[in-house]
Structure formats: structure tokens, C-alpha cells
Short mmCIF file of C-alpha atoms and ligand atoms in Angstrom, two decimals:
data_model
loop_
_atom_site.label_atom_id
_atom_site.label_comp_id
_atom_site.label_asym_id
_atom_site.label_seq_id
_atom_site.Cartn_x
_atom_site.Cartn_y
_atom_site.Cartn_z
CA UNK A 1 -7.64 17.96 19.90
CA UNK A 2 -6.53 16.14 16.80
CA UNK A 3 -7.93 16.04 13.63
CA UNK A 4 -6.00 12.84 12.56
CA UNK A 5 -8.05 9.39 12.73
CA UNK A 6 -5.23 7.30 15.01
CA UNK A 7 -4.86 3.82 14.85
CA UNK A 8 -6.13 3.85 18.07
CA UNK A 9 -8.86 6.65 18.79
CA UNK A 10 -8.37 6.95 22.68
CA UNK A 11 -4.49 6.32 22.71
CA UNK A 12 -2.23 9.27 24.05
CA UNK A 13 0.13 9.36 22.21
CA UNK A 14 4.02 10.72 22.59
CA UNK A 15 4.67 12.89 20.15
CA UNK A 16 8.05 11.62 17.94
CA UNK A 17 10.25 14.40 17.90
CA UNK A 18 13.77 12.71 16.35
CA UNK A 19 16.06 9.81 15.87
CA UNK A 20 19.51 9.14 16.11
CA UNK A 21 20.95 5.15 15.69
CA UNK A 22 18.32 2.82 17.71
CA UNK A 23 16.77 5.57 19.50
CA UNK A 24 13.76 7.79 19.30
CA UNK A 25 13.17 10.66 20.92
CA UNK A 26 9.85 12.32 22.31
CA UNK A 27 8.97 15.84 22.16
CA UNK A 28 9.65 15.47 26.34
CA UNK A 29 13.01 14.23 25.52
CA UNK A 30 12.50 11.19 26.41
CA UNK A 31 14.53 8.43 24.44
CA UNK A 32 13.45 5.35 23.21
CA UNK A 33 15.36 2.18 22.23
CA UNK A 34 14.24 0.86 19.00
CA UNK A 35 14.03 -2.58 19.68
CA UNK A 36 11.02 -3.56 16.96
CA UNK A 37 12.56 -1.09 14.19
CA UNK A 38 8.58 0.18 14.38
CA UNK A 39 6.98 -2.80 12.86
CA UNK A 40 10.34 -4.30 11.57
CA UNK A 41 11.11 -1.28 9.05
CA UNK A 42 13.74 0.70 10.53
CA UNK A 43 16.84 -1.81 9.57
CA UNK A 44 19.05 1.01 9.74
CA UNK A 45 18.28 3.07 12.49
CA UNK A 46 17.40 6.69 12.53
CA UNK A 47 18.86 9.42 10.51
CA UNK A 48 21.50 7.29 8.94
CA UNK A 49 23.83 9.73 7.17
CA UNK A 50 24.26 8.30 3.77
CA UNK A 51 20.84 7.48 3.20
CA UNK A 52 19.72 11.34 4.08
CA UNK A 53 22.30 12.39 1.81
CA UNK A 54 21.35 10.06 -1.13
CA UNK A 55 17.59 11.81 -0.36
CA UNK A 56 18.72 15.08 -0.38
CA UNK A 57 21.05 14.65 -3.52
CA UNK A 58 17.70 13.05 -5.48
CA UNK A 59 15.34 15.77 -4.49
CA UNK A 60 17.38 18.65 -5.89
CA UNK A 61 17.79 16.55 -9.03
CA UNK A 62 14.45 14.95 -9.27
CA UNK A 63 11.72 14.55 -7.05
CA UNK A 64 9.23 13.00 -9.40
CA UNK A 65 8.37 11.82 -12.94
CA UNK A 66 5.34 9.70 -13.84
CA UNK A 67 6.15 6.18 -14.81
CA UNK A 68 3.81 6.24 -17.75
CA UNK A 69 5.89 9.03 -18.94
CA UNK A 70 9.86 7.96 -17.43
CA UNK A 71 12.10 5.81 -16.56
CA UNK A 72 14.48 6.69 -14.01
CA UNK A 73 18.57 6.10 -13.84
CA UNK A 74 17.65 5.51 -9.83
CA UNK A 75 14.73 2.83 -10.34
CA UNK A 76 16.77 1.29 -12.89
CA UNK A 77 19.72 0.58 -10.79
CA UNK A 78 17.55 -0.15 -7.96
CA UNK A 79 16.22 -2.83 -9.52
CA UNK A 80 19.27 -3.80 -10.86
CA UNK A 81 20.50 -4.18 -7.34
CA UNK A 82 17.67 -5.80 -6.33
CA UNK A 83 18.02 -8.83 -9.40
CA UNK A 84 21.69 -9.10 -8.71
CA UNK A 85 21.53 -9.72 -5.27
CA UNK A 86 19.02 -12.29 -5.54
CA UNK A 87 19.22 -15.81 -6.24
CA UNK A 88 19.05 -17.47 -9.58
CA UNK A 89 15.13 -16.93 -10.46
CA UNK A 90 14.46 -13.50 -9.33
CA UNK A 91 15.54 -11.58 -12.49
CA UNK A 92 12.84 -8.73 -12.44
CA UNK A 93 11.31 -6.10 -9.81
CA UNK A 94 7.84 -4.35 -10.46
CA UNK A 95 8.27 -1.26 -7.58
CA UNK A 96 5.06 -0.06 -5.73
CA UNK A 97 5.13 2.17 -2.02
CA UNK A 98 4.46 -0.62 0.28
CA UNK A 99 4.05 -4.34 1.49
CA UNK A 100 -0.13 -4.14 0.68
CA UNK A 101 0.81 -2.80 -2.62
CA UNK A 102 3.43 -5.71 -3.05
CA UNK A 103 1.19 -8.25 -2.13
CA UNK A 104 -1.88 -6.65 -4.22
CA UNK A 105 0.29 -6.71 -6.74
CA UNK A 106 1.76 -10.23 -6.65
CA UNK A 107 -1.85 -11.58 -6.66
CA UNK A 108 -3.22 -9.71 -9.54
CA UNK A 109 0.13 -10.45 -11.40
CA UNK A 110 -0.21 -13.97 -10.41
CA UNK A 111 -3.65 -14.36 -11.95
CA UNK A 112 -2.84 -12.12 -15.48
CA UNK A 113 0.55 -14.50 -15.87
CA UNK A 114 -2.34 -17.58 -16.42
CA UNK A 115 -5.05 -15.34 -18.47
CA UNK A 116 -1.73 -14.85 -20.81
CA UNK A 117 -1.08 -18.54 -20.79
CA UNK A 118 -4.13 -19.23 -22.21
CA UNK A 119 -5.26 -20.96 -18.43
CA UNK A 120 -8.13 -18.47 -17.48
CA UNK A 121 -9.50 -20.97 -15.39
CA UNK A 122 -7.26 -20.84 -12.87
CA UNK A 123 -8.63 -18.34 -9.94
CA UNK A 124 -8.02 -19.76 -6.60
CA UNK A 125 -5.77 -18.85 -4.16
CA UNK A 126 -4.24 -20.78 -1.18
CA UNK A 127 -2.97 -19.31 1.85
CA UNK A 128 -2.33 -19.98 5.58
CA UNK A 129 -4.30 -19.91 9.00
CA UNK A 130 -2.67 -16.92 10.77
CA UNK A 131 -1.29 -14.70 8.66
CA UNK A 132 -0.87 -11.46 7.43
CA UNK A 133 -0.38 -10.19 3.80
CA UNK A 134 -1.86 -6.40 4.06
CA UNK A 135 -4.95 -4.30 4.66
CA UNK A 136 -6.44 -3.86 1.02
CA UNK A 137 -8.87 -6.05 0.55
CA UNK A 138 -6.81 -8.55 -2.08
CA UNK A 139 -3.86 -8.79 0.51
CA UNK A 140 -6.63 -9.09 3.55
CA UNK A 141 -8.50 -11.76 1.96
CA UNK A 142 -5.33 -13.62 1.38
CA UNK A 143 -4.56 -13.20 5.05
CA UNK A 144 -5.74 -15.92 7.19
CA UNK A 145 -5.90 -13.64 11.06
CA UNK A 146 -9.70 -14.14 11.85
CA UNK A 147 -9.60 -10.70 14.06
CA UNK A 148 -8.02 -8.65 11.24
CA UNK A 149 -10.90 -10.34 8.43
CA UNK A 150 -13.88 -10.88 10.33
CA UNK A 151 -16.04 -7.53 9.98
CA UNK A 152 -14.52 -6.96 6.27
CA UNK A 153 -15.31 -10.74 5.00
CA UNK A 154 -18.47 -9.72 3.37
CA UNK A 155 -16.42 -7.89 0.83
CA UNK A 156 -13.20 -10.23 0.21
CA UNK A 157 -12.44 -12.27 -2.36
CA UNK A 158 -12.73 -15.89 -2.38
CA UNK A 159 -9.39 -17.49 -0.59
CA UNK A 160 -8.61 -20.63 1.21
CA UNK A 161 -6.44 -21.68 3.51
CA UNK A 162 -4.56 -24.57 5.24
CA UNK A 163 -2.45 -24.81 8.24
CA UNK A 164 0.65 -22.81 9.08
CA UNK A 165 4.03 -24.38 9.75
CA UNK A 166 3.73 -23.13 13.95
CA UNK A 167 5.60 -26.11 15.46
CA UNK A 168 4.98 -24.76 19.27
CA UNK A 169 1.48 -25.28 18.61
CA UNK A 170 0.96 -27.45 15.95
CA UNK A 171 3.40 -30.39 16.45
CA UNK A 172 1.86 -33.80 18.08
CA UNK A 173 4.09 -35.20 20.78
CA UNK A 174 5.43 -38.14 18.52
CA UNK A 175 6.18 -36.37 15.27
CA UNK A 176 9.46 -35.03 14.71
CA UNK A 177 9.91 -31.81 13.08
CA UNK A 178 10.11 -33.11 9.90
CA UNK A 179 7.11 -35.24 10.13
CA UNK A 180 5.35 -32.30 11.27
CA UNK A 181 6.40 -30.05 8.31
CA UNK A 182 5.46 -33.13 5.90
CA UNK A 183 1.84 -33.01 7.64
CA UNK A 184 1.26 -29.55 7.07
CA UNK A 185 2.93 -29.13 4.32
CA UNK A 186 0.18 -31.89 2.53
CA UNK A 187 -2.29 -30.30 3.72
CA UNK A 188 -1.77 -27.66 0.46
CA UNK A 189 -1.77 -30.84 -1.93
CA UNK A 190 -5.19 -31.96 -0.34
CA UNK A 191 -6.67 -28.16 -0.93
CA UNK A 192 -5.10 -28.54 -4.39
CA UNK A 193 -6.97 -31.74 -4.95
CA UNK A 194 -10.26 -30.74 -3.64
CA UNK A 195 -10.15 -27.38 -5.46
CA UNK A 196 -9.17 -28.45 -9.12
CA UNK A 197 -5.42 -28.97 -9.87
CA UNK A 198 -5.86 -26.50 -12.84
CA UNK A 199 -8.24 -23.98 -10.75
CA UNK A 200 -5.46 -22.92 -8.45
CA UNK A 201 -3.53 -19.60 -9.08
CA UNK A 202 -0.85 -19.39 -6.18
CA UNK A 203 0.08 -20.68 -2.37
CA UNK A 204 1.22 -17.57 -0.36
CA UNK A 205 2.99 -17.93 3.10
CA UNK A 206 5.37 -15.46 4.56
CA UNK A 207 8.09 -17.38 4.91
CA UNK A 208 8.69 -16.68 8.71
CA UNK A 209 5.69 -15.37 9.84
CA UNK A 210 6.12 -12.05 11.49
CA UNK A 211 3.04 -9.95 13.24
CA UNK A 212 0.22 -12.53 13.80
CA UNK A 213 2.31 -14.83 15.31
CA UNK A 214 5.71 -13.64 16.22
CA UNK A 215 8.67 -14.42 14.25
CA UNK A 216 7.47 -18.32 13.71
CA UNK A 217 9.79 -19.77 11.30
CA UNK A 218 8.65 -22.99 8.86
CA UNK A 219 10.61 -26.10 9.93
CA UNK A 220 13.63 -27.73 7.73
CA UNK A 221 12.16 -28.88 4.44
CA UNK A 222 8.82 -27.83 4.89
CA UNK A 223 9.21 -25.24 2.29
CA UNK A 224 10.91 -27.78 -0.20
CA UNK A 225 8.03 -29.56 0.22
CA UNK A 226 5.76 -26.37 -0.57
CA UNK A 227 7.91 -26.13 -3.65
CA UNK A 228 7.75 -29.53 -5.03
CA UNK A 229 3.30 -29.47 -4.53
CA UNK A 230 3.30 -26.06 -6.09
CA UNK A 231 5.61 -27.71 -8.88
CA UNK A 232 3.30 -31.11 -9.04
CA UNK A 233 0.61 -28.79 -9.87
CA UNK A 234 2.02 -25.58 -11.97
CA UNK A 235 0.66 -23.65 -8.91
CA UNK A 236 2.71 -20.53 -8.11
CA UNK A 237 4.59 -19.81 -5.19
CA UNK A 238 4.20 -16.07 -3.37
CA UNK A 239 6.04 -15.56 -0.65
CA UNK A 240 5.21 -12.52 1.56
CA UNK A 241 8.48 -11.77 2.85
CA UNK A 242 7.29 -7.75 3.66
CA UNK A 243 8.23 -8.47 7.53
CA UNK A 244 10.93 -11.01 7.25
CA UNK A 245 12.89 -10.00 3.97
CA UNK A 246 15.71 -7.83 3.38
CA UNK A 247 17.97 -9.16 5.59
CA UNK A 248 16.06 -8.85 9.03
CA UNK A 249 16.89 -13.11 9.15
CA UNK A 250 20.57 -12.70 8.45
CA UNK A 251 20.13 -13.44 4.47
CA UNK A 252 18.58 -10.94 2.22
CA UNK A 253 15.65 -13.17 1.13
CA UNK A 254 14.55 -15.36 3.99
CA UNK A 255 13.62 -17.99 1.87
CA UNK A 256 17.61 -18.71 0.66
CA UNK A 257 17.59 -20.54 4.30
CA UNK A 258 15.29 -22.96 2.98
CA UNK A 259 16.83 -23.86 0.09
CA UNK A 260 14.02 -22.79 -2.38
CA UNK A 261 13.29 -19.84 -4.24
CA UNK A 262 9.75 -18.65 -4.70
CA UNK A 263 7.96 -17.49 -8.63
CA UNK A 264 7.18 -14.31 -6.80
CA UNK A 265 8.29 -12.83 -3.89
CA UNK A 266 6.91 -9.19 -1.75
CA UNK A 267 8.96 -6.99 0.01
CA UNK A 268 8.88 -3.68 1.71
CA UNK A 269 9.52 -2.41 5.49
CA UNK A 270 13.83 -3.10 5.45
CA UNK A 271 13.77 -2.27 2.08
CA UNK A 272 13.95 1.78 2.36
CA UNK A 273 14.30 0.84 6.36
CA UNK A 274 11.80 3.41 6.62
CA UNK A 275 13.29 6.66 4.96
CA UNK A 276 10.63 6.12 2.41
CA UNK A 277 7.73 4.25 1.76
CA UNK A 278 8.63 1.85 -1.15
CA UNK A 279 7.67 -2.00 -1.61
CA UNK A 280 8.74 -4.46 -4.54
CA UNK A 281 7.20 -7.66 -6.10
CA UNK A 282 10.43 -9.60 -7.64
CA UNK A 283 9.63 -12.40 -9.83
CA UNK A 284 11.35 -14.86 -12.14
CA UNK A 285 11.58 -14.67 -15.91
CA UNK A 286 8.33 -17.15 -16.70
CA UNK A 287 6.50 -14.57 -15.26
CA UNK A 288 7.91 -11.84 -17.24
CA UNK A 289 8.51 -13.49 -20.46
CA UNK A 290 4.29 -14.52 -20.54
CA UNK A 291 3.40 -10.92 -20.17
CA UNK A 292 6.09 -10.16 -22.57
CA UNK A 293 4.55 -12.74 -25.61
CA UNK A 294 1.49 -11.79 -24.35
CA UNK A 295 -0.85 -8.76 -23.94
CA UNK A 296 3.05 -6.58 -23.69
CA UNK A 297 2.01 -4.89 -20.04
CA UNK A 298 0.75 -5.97 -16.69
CA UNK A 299 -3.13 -4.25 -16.25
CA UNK A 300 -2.20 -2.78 -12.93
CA UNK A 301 -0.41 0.14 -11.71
CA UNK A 302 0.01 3.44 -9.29
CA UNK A 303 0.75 7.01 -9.48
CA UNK A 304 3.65 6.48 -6.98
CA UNK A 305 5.21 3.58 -8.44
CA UNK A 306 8.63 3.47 -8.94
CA UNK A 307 8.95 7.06 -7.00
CA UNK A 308 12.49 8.41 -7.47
CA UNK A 309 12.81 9.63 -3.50
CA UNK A 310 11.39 6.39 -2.42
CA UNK A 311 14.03 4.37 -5.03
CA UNK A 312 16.53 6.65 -3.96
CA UNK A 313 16.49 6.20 -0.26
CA UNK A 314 15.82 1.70 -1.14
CA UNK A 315 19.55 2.57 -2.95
CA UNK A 316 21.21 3.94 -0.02
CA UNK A 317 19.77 1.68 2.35
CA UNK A 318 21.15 -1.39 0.83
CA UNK A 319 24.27 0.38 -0.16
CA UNK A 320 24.59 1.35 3.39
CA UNK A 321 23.90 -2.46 4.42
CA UNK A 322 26.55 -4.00 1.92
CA UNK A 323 29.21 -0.99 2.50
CA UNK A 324 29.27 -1.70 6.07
CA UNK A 325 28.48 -5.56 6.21
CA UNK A 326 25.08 -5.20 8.62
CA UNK A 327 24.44 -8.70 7.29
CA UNK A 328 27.22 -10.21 9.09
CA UNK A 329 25.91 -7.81 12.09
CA UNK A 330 22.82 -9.14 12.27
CA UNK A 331 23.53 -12.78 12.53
CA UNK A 332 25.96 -12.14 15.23
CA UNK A 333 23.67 -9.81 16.82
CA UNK A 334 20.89 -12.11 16.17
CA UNK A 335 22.91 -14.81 17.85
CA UNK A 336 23.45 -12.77 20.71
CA UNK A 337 20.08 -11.41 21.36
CA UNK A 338 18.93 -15.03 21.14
CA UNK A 339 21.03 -16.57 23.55
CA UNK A 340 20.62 -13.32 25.69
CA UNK A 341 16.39 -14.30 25.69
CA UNK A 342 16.93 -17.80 26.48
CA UNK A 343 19.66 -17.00 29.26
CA UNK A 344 16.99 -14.66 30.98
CA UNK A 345 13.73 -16.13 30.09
CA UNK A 346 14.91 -19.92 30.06
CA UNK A 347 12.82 -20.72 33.42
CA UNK A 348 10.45 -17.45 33.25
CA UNK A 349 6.71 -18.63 33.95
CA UNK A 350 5.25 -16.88 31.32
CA UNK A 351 7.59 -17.50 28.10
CA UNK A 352 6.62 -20.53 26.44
CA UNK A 353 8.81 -20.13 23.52
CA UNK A 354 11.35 -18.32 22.32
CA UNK A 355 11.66 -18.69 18.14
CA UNK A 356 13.30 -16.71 15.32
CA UNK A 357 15.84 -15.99 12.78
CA UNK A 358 18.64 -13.49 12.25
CA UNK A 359 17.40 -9.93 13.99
CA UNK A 360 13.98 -11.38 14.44
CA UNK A 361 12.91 -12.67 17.31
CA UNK A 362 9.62 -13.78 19.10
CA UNK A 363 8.38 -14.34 22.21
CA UNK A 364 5.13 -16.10 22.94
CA UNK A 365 3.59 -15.28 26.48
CA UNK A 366 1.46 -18.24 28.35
CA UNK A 367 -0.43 -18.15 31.67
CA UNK A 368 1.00 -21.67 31.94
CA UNK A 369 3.84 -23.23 30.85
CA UNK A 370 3.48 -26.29 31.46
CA UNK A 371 0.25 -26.77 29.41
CA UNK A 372 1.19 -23.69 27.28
CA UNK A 373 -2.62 -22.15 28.19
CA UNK A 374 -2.89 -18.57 27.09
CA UNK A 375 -3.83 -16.01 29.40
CA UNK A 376 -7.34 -14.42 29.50
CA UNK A 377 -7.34 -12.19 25.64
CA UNK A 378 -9.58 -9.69 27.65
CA UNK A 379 -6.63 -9.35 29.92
CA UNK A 380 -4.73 -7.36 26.68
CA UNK A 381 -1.66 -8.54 28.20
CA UNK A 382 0.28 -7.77 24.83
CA UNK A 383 -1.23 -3.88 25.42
CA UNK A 384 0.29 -4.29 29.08
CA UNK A 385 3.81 -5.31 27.54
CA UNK A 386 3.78 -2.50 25.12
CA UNK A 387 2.46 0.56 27.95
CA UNK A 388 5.17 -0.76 30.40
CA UNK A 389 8.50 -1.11 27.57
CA UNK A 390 7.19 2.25 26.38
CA UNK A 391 7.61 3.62 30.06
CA UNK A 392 10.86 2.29 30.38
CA UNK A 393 12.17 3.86 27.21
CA UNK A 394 11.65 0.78 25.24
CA UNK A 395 9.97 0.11 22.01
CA UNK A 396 8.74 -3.85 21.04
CA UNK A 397 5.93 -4.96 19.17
CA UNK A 398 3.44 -7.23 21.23
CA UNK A 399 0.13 -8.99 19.40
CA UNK A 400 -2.21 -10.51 20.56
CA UNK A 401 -4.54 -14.03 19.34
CA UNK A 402 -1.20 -15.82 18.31
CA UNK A 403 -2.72 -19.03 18.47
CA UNK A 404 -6.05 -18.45 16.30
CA UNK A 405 -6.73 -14.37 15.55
CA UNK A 406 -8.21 -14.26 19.60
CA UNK A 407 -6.33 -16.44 22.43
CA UNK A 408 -2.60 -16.48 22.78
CA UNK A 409 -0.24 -13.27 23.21
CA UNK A 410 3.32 -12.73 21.98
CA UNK A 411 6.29 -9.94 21.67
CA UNK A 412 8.40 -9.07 18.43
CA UNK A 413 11.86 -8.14 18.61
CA UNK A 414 13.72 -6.66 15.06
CA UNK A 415 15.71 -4.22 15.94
CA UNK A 416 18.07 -2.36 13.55
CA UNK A 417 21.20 -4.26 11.92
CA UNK A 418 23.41 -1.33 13.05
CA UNK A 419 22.77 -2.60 17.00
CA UNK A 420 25.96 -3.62 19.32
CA UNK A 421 26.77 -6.12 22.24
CA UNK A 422 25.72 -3.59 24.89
CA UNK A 423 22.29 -2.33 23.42
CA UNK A 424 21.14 -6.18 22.96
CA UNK A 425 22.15 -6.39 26.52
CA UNK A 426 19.70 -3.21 27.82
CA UNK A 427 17.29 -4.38 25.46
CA UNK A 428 16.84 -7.71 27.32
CA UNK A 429 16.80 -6.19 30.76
CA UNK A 430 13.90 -3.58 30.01
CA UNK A 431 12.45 -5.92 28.09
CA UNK A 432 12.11 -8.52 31.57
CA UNK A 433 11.03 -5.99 33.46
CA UNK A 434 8.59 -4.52 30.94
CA UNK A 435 7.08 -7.87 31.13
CA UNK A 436 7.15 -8.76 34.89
CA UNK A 437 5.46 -4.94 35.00
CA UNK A 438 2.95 -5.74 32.53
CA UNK A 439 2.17 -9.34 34.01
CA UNK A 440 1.98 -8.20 37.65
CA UNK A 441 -0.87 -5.28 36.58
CA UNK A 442 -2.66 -7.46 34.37
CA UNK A 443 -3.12 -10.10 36.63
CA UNK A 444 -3.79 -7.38 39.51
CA UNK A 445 -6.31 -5.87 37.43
CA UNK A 446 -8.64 -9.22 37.15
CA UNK A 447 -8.63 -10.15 40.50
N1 PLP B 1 2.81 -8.54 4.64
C1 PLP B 1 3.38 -8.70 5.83
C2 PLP B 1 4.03 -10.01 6.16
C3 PLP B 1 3.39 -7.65 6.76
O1 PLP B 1 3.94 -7.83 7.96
C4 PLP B 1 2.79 -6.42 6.41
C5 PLP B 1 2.75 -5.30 7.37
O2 PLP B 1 2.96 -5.45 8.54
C6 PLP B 1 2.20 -6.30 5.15
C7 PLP B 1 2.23 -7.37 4.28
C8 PLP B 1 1.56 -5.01 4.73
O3 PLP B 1 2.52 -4.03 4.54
P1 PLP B 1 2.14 -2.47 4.60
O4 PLP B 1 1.71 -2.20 6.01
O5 PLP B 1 3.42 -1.78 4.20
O6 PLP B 1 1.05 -2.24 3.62
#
């Protein structure tokens, strides 16, 4: 029996033996495609070459050195990296070991960059319905997923939050997409307003929103919009781009589609694609320079910040990325695998829509298509989905209560950059029948 505490209790789990490429392979030898990268961290597949030699080159020279003691050469020109291949406005990186740290991070950084200002006031932060920005409590309370809050709300901080940009379900019949994204995108003005123009810290989003609702991206402009309130109002703007950053949309930052770039932004998961757990916060100069006049250090911190191994294996991963152009890989391959969905689910009775960007793709599952009803939540149909790919030597990552934390089911596709033609192809088969197995028991099982 194990003594581990899963993440589920009564789960049997296979047990994870290897990888190679997009596979993984059980201690049965059974293989799995890799079609989710996990939960959208393994961007380069499984025991990529370089990046285990980069590891094994930085453990026999350094494993470890306390940041309150060193600097490293490998953090440095990580972060260097990092700054140069961002836009104009990201200039520094703050390194922590994941995308709760990131976010944790961002938030208390957000709030010390006003106390330095001289605008202590400010304490509020905005965020949206249906989202996810981590499990500690500052990144939970930020969240907005009712499931993933409710029994833990007695301990969160104060947050608020206003609608997310989730045209399926959000748009009336006569707006157009850009009327919708105006719409929602007020709504953070309004909240602005009603809180105290000079009591709000930050809005945070993830800029395509990845687990809670599956791969939902904003609509053209709404994000300028964001921009311009947060502007108006010297209000900050986080995005969470943990899931959706790194190149999993076909650009390294997600938000460069939208023509904006954010005061802070998180990232993690496709950042060491897995080979380590590292996270970042990169921010603009503002931010940096007020600490710098200021106090002269941000009150935070972590024993594994900045971790040599962890920067080490970030380093190959994006050297691995840019050596071998993955980018370009993954918008093709994102093109494909989208066009490959809609070819096989176009008239499918249960897909309502099919959404996404780059190498990240979403499916959202309805009882009904026609009036997009959800099916039953105590069906677990998402469960179903995952039991039946996972039999078929498939790997996704279904959710359920996409349309409020409870009702509403979807899959998430993000599988590594490295993929070709013909593994998009037998992803999209097994992933049809995975579903027409998982729909056919489900529905079988409530009658
Ligand atoms: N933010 C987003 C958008 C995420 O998807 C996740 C994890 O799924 C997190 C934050 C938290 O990251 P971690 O699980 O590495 O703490």
C-alpha cells in the first residue's frame, strides 16, 4: 500500500516507468502519447538529449548555492535570455520553482511596488470568474474556480472579480466579438470605480485561459482594452501566463498576440518543460526601479529560488526550442491539429466548440449542441474521457465545471513542440474514440 497522499486517494495508478519524445511508458510497457505535455509542461518531450546533458554538466559543477549567499553564471544568463527574448517592457526576472510561486510572487511584488511609491492604500486585487492562478492561498484567492475556492474561502484574502473574456458562453446573439470584448472588458473599469480608483493594486487574467476552462482565448482587442483601464487608473497588469506562456501559443509570451505587454507577467510549466521545477515573475523596469529608490530589496523570497539545476535545465530548454525552431513547429503543428479537430469533430454531437492558440487546444463537451446544455456534472464525463484516452495509450487533460466551477466539461490538448504530421494525426483518432468510449459508458451508466 502506499504511503504517498495521491491527488486522488482511490485512483490506481500506472506506475511511470520512462519517456522518450511524446511518449510515456508504464512499468507494463505500455506507451503513452503525450498529448497534454502532463498539464501543459512537457514542451519538449521526454528525455530530450541536450537538456539532460546541460543537467548533468551543472550537477557535477554545481548543484546548489543559496541566493542570499550567490549569484550564479547559469541564473544570470537565464535571465538574460529570458529579458532578451521578451518584448520591450520585460527587462527583469525574479526566479522561484513554480507557477504558485510565480503568481504568489507577482501579487506580493505588486502590492510592495505601491508601499514604495508612497500609495499604501492601494490593496485590492481584481481578477476573473473562472480561473486559475495556483494552490497557495494568495494565488487561490486570486483564482476565480468556485470548486477549487469554496472549502478554503474562510482563509483567503480579500479578491474580486469580473467576467472572463469566454465568447462561447458569454457572447449575446447580436454583439460581435468586439462588442463583446468591450462589455467585458468594462466590466474591470466598473469594479475599479466601485472599489476606489486609488485602492486597486492589480487586474490578473491568464491571458488564454488554460485548465478551468480549456484553452479559451480573450477576443481581438479585449486585452488593449484591459491595458488602457489598467492605464486610466495606474492599476497594474498581471498576467498569469503559467499554462499558456513559453511558446505553447506559437509566440513565447501569449500576450505579444494581443498587442500589449503586461507590468508583470508569471510563468512556469514550458519553461524547464518539466526537467525541473522552476517558475519566473518578469516585470518591467517601473517595477524594479521603485524597489530600487526604495526599501533596496523585495520582502519575499525561497530557499530554492533561483536553483542552479532548475536554471540550468530552463537554459537548455529554450536553447533547445530556438536551436531547432519548435516555435515555427508549433504553429504549423498547431494549425494542423486544429484543422485535424474541426475536420473530425465538425458535426460530432457532443463538441460544442473547438478554441485555441498555437499547441493549445480545447475542446468543450455538451449534452446538446444545439442549446450548448452541459451534461449531468455527476456524470464525471471529463473522468470518463481521461479513463478511456488512458486505455488507449493516450494522455489529455479533461476538467470539469467549465462554465461556472460545477456544470460544463471540456478536454485540453498541448502536446510537445517537437510533435510531427503523423502523431497529430493518431492523436485525433484516439482522441474520437476515447470520447465516443467515454460518452457511450457515461450515458450507459445513468440510465
Ligand atoms: N497559473 C496557471 C494558469 C496554471 O495553469 C497553474 C497550474 O496549472 C498555476 C498557475 C499553478 O502552477 P503550479 O501548479 O506550478 O504551482
Amino acid at each position: 500500500m502506499t504511503k504517498n497522499l495521491h491527488r486522488s486517494i482511490h485512483a490506481d495508478l500506472p506506475v511511470a516507468v520512462g519517456g522518450r519524445g511524446i511518449e510515456l511508458f508504464d512499468a507494463d510497457g505500455k506507451a503513452y502519447i503525450d498529448a497534454s505535455g502532463g498539464a501543459a509542461v512537457s514542451c519538449l518531450g521526454h528525455g530530450h538529449p541536450e537538456v539532460l546533458a546541460a543537467l548533468h554538466a551543472q550537477l557535477d559543477k554545481l548543484a546548489y548555492a543559496h541566493t542570499g549567499f550567490f549569484t550564479t553564471e547559469v541564473a544570470e544568463r537565464l535571465a538574460d535570455r529570458l529579458v532578451t527574448a521578451s518584448p520591450d517592457g520585460i527587462d527583469y526576472v525574479y526566479l522561484v520553482s513554480g507557477g504558485s510561486e510565480a503568481m504568489e510572487a507577482a501579487l506580493k511584488m505588486a502590492r510592495q511596488y505601491f508601499v514604495e511609491k508612497g500609495e499604501d492604500r492601494r490593496r485590492h486585487v481584481i481578477a476573473r470568474r473562472q480561473s486559475y492562478h495556483g494552490n497557495t492561498l494568495g494565488a487561490l484567492a486570486a483564482g476565480g474556480n468556485q470548486s477549487r475556492r469554496a472549502q478554503f474561502r474562510p482563509l483567503l484574502i480579500e479578491t474580486h472579480h469580473i467576467a472572463p473574456c469566454y465568447a462561447y458562453r458569454g457572447r449575446l446573439p447580436a454583439e460581435s466579438e468586439h462588442q463583446y470584448g468591450e462589455r467585458v472588458a468594462n466590466e474591470l473599469e466598473t469594479k475599479i470605480l466601485e472599489l476606489g480608483p486609488d485602492e486597486v493594486i492589480a487586474f490578473v487574467a491568464e491571458t488564454v485561459v488554460g485548465a478551468t476552462a480549456g484553452a479559451v482565448p480573450p477576443v481581438d482587442d479585449y486585452f488593449k482594452k484591459i491595458r488602457e483601464i489598467c492605464d486610466r487608473y495606474g492599476v497594474l497588469l498581471i498576467l498569469d501566463e503559467v499554462m499558456c506562456g513559453m511558446g505553447r501559443t506559437g509566440t513565447l509570451h501569449a500576450f505579444e498576440q494581443d498587442g500589449i505587454v503586461p507590468d508583470m507577467v508569471a510563468i512556469a510549466k514550458g519553461l524547464g518543460g518539466g526537467y525541473q521545477p522552476i517558475g519566473a515573475v518578469l516585470f518591467g523596469r517601473h517595477i524594479y526601479e521603485a524597489f530600487a529608490s526604495g526599501s533596496g530589496f523585495f520582502q519575499h523570497g525561497h530557499t530554492y529560488m533561483g536553483h542552479p539545476m532548475a536554471a540550468a535545465a530552463a537554459l537548455a530548454v529554450q536553447d533547445a526550442i530556438r536551436e531547432h525552431r519548435l516555435l515555427d513547429n508549433a504553429v504549423k503543428m498547431g494549425e494542423l491539429l486544429n484543422r485535424r479537430l474541426r475536420e473530425r469533430f465538425y458535426d460530432h454531437h457532443h463538441i460544442g466548440d473547438i478554441r485555441g492558440r498555437g499547441l493549445f487546444r480545447g475542446l468543450e463537451i455538451v449534452a446538446e449542441r444545439s442549446d450548448k446544455s452541459p451534461f449531468d456534472p455527476a456524470l464525471k464525463l471529463h473522468a470518463a474521457v481521461k479513463r478511456e484516452a488512458m486505455a488507449r495509450g493516450l494522455m489529455v487533460y479533461p476538467m470539469g465545471g467549465t462554465m461556472d466551477g460545477v456544470r460544463g466539461d471540456h478536454i485540453l490538448l498541448a502536446p510537445p513542440f517537437i510533435i510531427n504530421a503523423g502523431q497529430v494525426d493518431t492523436i485525433v483518432e484516439r482522441l474520437s474514440d476515447a470520447l465516443d468510449g467515454a460518452v457511450a459508458s457515461s450515458v450507459a451508466r445513468s440510465r
